[in-house]
Amino acid sequence: MRMGILGTGSMAVALGGAWVRAGHDVRVGGRDAAAAQRTARRIGAAGHGTLAEAAAHGEAVLAAVPAGVAPGLAERLAPALAGRVLLDCTVPMEPGDGGPVLTGDGARKLAAAAPGAHVVKVFGLVHESIWTLDRPAFEGVPLAVPFCADAPEAVRLTSELIASMGCTPLPCGGLARAGLLEAAAVFAIGVWWSGGEVRPAFPSPALAPGAVDDVD
């Protein structure tokens, strides 16, 4: 699969590296040519260039830039992104009382900025370090990767991409539900920042003694 990456930061490195390991053709794009070259070399990408070149390269394109920057960037690159799958891993948040707070519906802003692209909310729910693991699994179970998308082609391509990383695709509905993933990410980040752990807060009902079969 041809993958374009918009950005040269930590998520670009982590996810780009995972895609290179999975055998995909990755091209890194950045505002700074030297930074794009360094990131490409670090992850073993097939190439690097401008943001526009990365957008035009990929069957799927990752927006690995700050949430506040992503809509403006998508608008500028809208002609190149038309017909492509635009992967949104951003988390729109800002500091608040007691922890970070959600600042808006990032994925739907991207979709409005680049209406010809097929936006998918994905890869933003876990810390970037998880994507540096080869075929991440926990307690013997492959990592499940939830995502929201409207277009059937975007669902298919995203599912194939996730599976190629050794993870389990977890479709969670259309883009109208993307805000739920963004809110969940902000919640998890707040727990981590406070020194807590998220996983024990979500045990499976199947593991609970006397678990009920129905939920009212």
mmCIF file of C-alpha atoms in Angstrom:
data_model
loop_
_atom_site.group_PDB
_atom_site.id
_atom_site.type_symbol
_atom_site.label_atom_id
_atom_site.label_comp_id
_atom_site.label_asym_id
_atom_site.label_seq_id
_atom_site.Cartn_x
_atom_site.Cartn_y
_atom_site.Cartn_z
ATOM 1 C CA MET A 1 0.000 0.000 0.000
ATOM 2 C CA ARG A 2 1.238 3.517 -0.742
ATOM 3 C CA MET A 3 1.204 5.650 2.405
ATOM 4 C CA GLY A 4 1.744 9.405 2.615
ATOM 5 C CA ILE A 5 2.569 11.042 5.940
ATOM 6 C CA LEU A 6 1.906 14.722 6.592
ATOM 7 C CA GLY A 7 4.274 15.691 9.388
ATOM 8 C CA THR A 8 7.597 14.705 10.883
ATOM 9 C CA GLY A 9 6.877 14.420 14.612
ATOM 10 C CA SER A 10 6.509 11.539 17.036
ATOM 11 C CA MET A 11 3.314 10.070 15.576
ATOM 12 C CA ALA A 12 4.760 10.270 12.064
ATOM 13 C CA VAL A 13 7.818 8.347 13.278
ATOM 14 C CA ALA A 14 5.873 5.746 15.278
ATOM 15 C CA LEU A 15 3.164 4.968 12.718
ATOM 16 C CA GLY A 16 5.456 5.403 9.727
ATOM 17 C CA GLY A 17 7.899 2.942 11.237
ATOM 18 C CA ALA A 18 5.107 0.435 11.835
ATOM 19 C CA TRP A 19 3.989 0.741 8.207
ATOM 20 C CA VAL A 20 7.520 0.288 6.898
ATOM 21 C CA ARG A 21 7.852 -2.877 9.001
ATOM 22 C CA ALA A 22 4.556 -4.068 7.524
ATOM 23 C CA GLY A 23 5.983 -3.676 4.034
ATOM 24 C CA HIS A 24 4.176 -0.536 2.872
ATOM 25 C CA ASP A 25 5.578 2.139 0.554
ATOM 26 C CA VAL A 26 5.848 5.196 2.826
ATOM 27 C CA ARG A 27 6.619 8.772 1.787
ATOM 28 C CA VAL A 28 7.131 11.453 4.460
ATOM 29 C CA GLY A 29 6.158 15.047 3.757
ATOM 30 C CA GLY A 30 7.021 18.109 5.815
ATOM 31 C CA ARG A 31 7.255 21.880 5.696
ATOM 32 C CA ASP A 32 10.966 21.494 6.415
ATOM 33 C CA ALA A 33 12.723 19.385 3.784
ATOM 34 C CA ALA A 34 15.564 18.474 6.130
ATOM 35 C CA ALA A 35 13.139 17.303 8.834
ATOM 36 C CA ALA A 36 11.237 15.203 6.296
ATOM 37 C CA GLN A 37 14.498 13.627 5.153
ATOM 38 C CA ARG A 38 15.581 12.846 8.733
ATOM 39 C CA THR A 39 12.230 11.243 9.562
ATOM 40 C CA ALA A 40 12.254 9.187 6.364
ATOM 41 C CA ARG A 41 15.768 7.936 7.066
ATOM 42 C CA ARG A 42 14.929 7.152 10.686
ATOM 43 C CA ILE A 43 12.002 4.893 9.783
ATOM 44 C CA GLY A 44 13.390 3.527 6.523
ATOM 45 C CA ALA A 45 10.728 5.163 4.356
ATOM 46 C CA ALA A 46 10.914 4.857 0.588
ATOM 47 C CA GLY A 47 11.001 8.609 0.111
ATOM 48 C CA HIS A 48 10.397 12.109 1.414
ATOM 49 C CA GLY A 49 9.367 15.481 0.053
ATOM 50 C CA THR A 50 6.896 18.284 0.484
ATOM 51 C CA LEU A 51 3.513 17.966 2.158
ATOM 52 C CA ALA A 52 1.833 18.124 -1.229
ATOM 53 C CA GLU A 53 4.060 15.350 -2.602
ATOM 54 C CA ALA A 54 3.265 13.091 0.345
ATOM 55 C CA ALA A 55 -0.450 13.760 -0.071
ATOM 56 C CA ALA A 56 -0.320 12.910 -3.762
ATOM 57 C CA HIS A 57 1.702 9.727 -3.126
ATOM 58 C CA GLY A 58 -0.566 7.856 -0.775
ATOM 59 C CA GLU A 59 -3.583 5.666 -1.299
ATOM 60 C CA ALA A 60 -3.965 6.586 2.363
ATOM 61 C CA VAL A 61 -2.559 9.764 3.891
ATOM 62 C CA LEU A 62 -1.889 10.304 7.601
ATOM 63 C CA ALA A 63 -2.446 13.730 9.128
ATOM 64 C CA ALA A 64 0.264 13.624 11.816
ATOM 65 C CA VAL A 65 0.180 17.308 12.749
ATOM 66 C CA PRO A 66 -1.309 19.198 15.724
ATOM 67 C CA ALA A 67 -5.117 19.089 15.805
ATOM 68 C CA GLY A 68 -5.382 22.856 15.473
ATOM 69 C CA VAL A 69 -3.243 22.846 12.332
ATOM 70 C CA ALA A 70 -4.816 19.862 10.579
ATOM 71 C CA PRO A 71 -7.972 21.475 9.085
ATOM 72 C CA GLY A 72 -6.045 24.352 7.511
ATOM 73 C CA LEU A 73 -3.489 21.952 6.090
ATOM 74 C CA ALA A 74 -6.214 19.683 4.728
ATOM 75 C CA GLU A 75 -7.894 22.662 3.070
ATOM 76 C CA ARG A 76 -4.661 23.676 1.328
ATOM 77 C CA LEU A 77 -4.054 20.124 0.149
ATOM 78 C CA ALA A 78 -7.698 19.377 -0.688
ATOM 79 C CA PRO A 79 -7.108 18.921 -4.456
ATOM 80 C CA ALA A 80 -4.350 16.348 -3.823
ATOM 81 C CA LEU A 81 -6.386 14.587 -1.122
ATOM 82 C CA ALA A 82 -9.521 14.198 -3.242
ATOM 83 C CA GLY A 83 -10.455 10.524 -3.568
ATOM 84 C CA ARG A 84 -7.861 9.417 -1.026
ATOM 85 C CA VAL A 85 -8.299 8.027 2.481
ATOM 86 C CA LEU A 86 -7.245 10.664 5.021
ATOM 87 C CA LEU A 87 -6.279 9.089 8.352
ATOM 88 C CA ASP A 88 -6.822 11.429 11.299
ATOM 89 C CA CYS A 89 -4.874 10.507 14.447
ATOM 90 C CA THR A 90 -5.122 13.962 16.022
ATOM 91 C CA VAL A 91 -6.537 14.586 19.505
ATOM 92 C CA PRO A 92 -8.214 18.028 19.793
ATOM 93 C CA MET A 93 -7.637 19.058 23.401
ATOM 94 C CA GLU A 94 -6.314 21.772 25.680
ATOM 95 C CA PRO A 95 -5.417 21.975 29.377
ATOM 96 C CA GLY A 96 -8.358 22.379 31.744
ATOM 97 C CA ASP A 97 -9.202 22.185 35.425
ATOM 98 C CA GLY A 98 -8.298 18.707 36.592
ATOM 99 C CA GLY A 99 -6.913 17.570 33.250
ATOM 100 C CA PRO A 100 -7.196 18.008 29.477
ATOM 101 C CA VAL A 101 -10.542 18.845 27.875
ATOM 102 C CA LEU A 102 -11.888 18.158 24.402
ATOM 103 C CA THR A 103 -11.865 21.237 22.172
ATOM 104 C CA GLY A 104 -13.949 20.140 19.196
ATOM 105 C CA ASP A 105 -14.768 17.536 16.592
ATOM 106 C CA GLY A 106 -11.422 17.251 14.814
ATOM 107 C CA ALA A 107 -12.289 14.571 12.275
ATOM 108 C CA ARG A 108 -15.402 16.307 11.030
ATOM 109 C CA LYS A 109 -13.463 19.548 10.678
ATOM 110 C CA LEU A 110 -10.998 17.696 8.471
ATOM 111 C CA ALA A 111 -13.857 16.295 6.404
ATOM 112 C CA ALA A 112 -15.287 19.786 5.928
ATOM 113 C CA ALA A 113 -11.862 21.172 4.967
ATOM 114 C CA ALA A 114 -11.194 18.453 2.371
ATOM 115 C CA PRO A 115 -14.653 17.322 1.220
ATOM 116 C CA GLY A 116 -13.265 15.109 -1.542
ATOM 117 C CA ALA A 117 -11.219 13.000 0.895
ATOM 118 C CA HIS A 118 -12.514 9.961 2.797
ATOM 119 C CA VAL A 119 -11.646 10.873 6.397
ATOM 120 C CA VAL A 120 -11.080 8.120 8.970
ATOM 121 C CA LYS A 121 -10.661 8.723 12.704
ATOM 122 C CA VAL A 122 -8.044 6.186 13.794
ATOM 123 C CA PHE A 123 -4.761 5.565 15.647
ATOM 124 C CA GLY A 124 -5.273 8.346 18.229
ATOM 125 C CA LEU A 125 -6.568 6.300 21.139
ATOM 126 C CA VAL A 126 -3.272 4.876 22.417
ATOM 127 C CA HIS A 127 0.075 6.461 23.202
ATOM 128 C CA GLU A 128 2.525 6.778 20.320
ATOM 129 C CA SER A 129 4.876 4.305 22.023
ATOM 130 C CA ILE A 130 2.431 1.475 21.310
ATOM 131 C CA TRP A 131 3.007 1.882 17.568
ATOM 132 C CA THR A 132 6.736 1.275 18.020
ATOM 133 C CA LEU A 133 5.966 -2.305 19.105
ATOM 134 C CA ASP A 134 6.119 -5.023 16.471
ATOM 135 C CA ARG A 135 2.635 -6.570 16.184
ATOM 136 C CA PRO A 136 1.447 -5.212 19.561
ATOM 137 C CA ALA A 137 -0.472 -7.659 21.727
ATOM 138 C CA PHE A 138 -1.501 -7.634 25.379
ATOM 139 C CA GLU A 139 -2.277 -10.689 27.508
ATOM 140 C CA GLY A 140 -1.910 -12.738 24.340
ATOM 141 C CA VAL A 141 -4.541 -10.753 22.411
ATOM 142 C CA PRO A 142 -3.638 -8.529 19.431
ATOM 143 C CA LEU A 143 -4.288 -4.836 19.961
ATOM 144 C CA ALA A 144 -7.746 -3.793 18.739
ATOM 145 C CA VAL A 145 -7.739 -0.527 16.787
ATOM 146 C CA PRO A 146 -11.093 1.288 16.764
ATOM 147 C CA PHE A 147 -11.902 3.598 13.880
ATOM 148 C CA CYS A 148 -14.777 5.608 12.425
ATOM 149 C CA ALA A 149 -15.351 6.081 8.692
ATOM 150 C CA ASP A 150 -18.201 6.692 6.286
ATOM 151 C CA ALA A 151 -16.985 5.459 2.892
ATOM 152 C CA PRO A 152 -16.934 1.654 2.369
ATOM 153 C CA GLU A 153 -13.597 1.953 0.548
ATOM 154 C CA ALA A 154 -12.126 3.779 3.545
ATOM 155 C CA VAL A 155 -13.397 1.057 5.891
ATOM 156 C CA ARG A 156 -11.854 -1.643 3.691
ATOM 157 C CA LEU A 157 -8.483 0.056 3.275
ATOM 158 C CA THR A 158 -8.209 1.005 6.960
ATOM 159 C CA SER A 159 -9.082 -2.535 8.030
ATOM 160 C CA GLU A 160 -6.409 -3.966 5.719
ATOM 161 C CA LEU A 161 -3.840 -1.480 7.000
ATOM 162 C CA ILE A 162 -4.569 -2.288 10.643
ATOM 163 C CA ALA A 163 -4.452 -6.030 9.985
ATOM 164 C CA SER A 164 -1.096 -5.657 8.220
ATOM 165 C CA MET A 165 0.298 -4.228 11.480
ATOM 166 C CA GLY A 166 -0.711 -7.381 13.359
ATOM 167 C CA CYS A 167 -3.674 -5.647 15.010
ATOM 168 C CA THR A 168 -7.423 -6.241 14.922
ATOM 169 C CA PRO A 169 -9.623 -3.724 13.058
ATOM 170 C CA LEU A 170 -12.538 -2.510 15.189
ATOM 171 C CA PRO A 171 -15.045 -0.502 13.095
ATOM 172 C CA CYS A 172 -17.065 1.797 15.340
ATOM 173 C CA GLY A 173 -19.515 3.360 12.912
ATOM 174 C CA GLY A 174 -19.504 6.436 10.740
ATOM 175 C CA LEU A 175 -17.648 9.687 11.112
ATOM 176 C CA ALA A 176 -20.536 11.100 13.158
ATOM 177 C CA ARG A 177 -19.217 8.897 15.994
ATOM 178 C CA ALA A 178 -15.599 10.058 15.675
ATOM 179 C CA GLY A 179 -16.075 12.479 18.546
ATOM 180 C CA LEU A 180 -16.521 9.508 20.875
ATOM 181 C CA LEU A 181 -13.029 8.257 20.034
ATOM 182 C CA GLU A 182 -11.604 11.752 20.492
ATOM 183 C CA ALA A 183 -13.311 12.097 23.878
ATOM 184 C CA ALA A 184 -12.062 8.656 24.916
ATOM 185 C CA ALA A 185 -8.509 9.663 23.969
ATOM 186 C CA VAL A 186 -8.728 12.859 26.023
ATOM 187 C CA PHE A 187 -10.089 10.875 28.973
ATOM 188 C CA ALA A 188 -7.252 8.343 28.743
ATOM 189 C CA ILE A 189 -4.604 11.058 28.476
ATOM 190 C CA GLY A 190 -6.004 12.742 31.569
ATOM 191 C CA VAL A 191 -5.803 9.478 33.507
ATOM 192 C CA TRP A 192 -2.200 8.885 32.383
ATOM 193 C CA TRP A 193 -1.178 12.434 33.272
ATOM 194 C CA SER A 194 -2.607 11.930 36.760
ATOM 195 C CA GLY A 195 -0.463 8.801 37.186
ATOM 196 C CA GLY A 196 -3.352 6.364 36.769
ATOM 197 C CA GLU A 197 -4.006 3.470 34.391
ATOM 198 C CA VAL A 198 -6.989 3.198 32.039
ATOM 199 C CA ARG A 199 -7.179 -0.543 31.341
ATOM 200 C CA PRO A 200 -8.480 -1.676 34.786
ATOM 201 C CA ALA A 201 -11.436 0.706 34.363
ATOM 202 C CA PHE A 202 -12.814 -1.319 31.417
ATOM 203 C CA PRO A 203 -12.969 -5.015 32.360
ATOM 204 C CA SER A 204 -14.866 -7.339 30.056
ATOM 205 C CA PRO A 205 -18.346 -8.293 31.324
ATOM 206 C CA ALA A 206 -17.532 -11.891 30.362
ATOM 207 C CA LEU A 207 -14.889 -11.966 33.109
ATOM 208 C CA ALA A 208 -17.248 -10.849 35.864
ATOM 209 C CA PRO A 209 -18.834 -13.556 38.089
ATOM 210 C CA GLY A 210 -22.561 -13.712 37.435
ATOM 211 C CA ALA A 211 -22.348 -11.347 34.479
ATOM 212 C CA VAL A 212 -25.743 -10.627 32.971
ATOM 213 C CA ASP A 213 -26.496 -11.453 29.363
ATOM 214 C CA ASP A 214 -28.510 -8.301 28.685
ATOM 215 C CA VAL A 215 -27.907 -4.639 29.353
ATOM 216 C CA ASP A 216 -31.049 -2.517 29.830
#
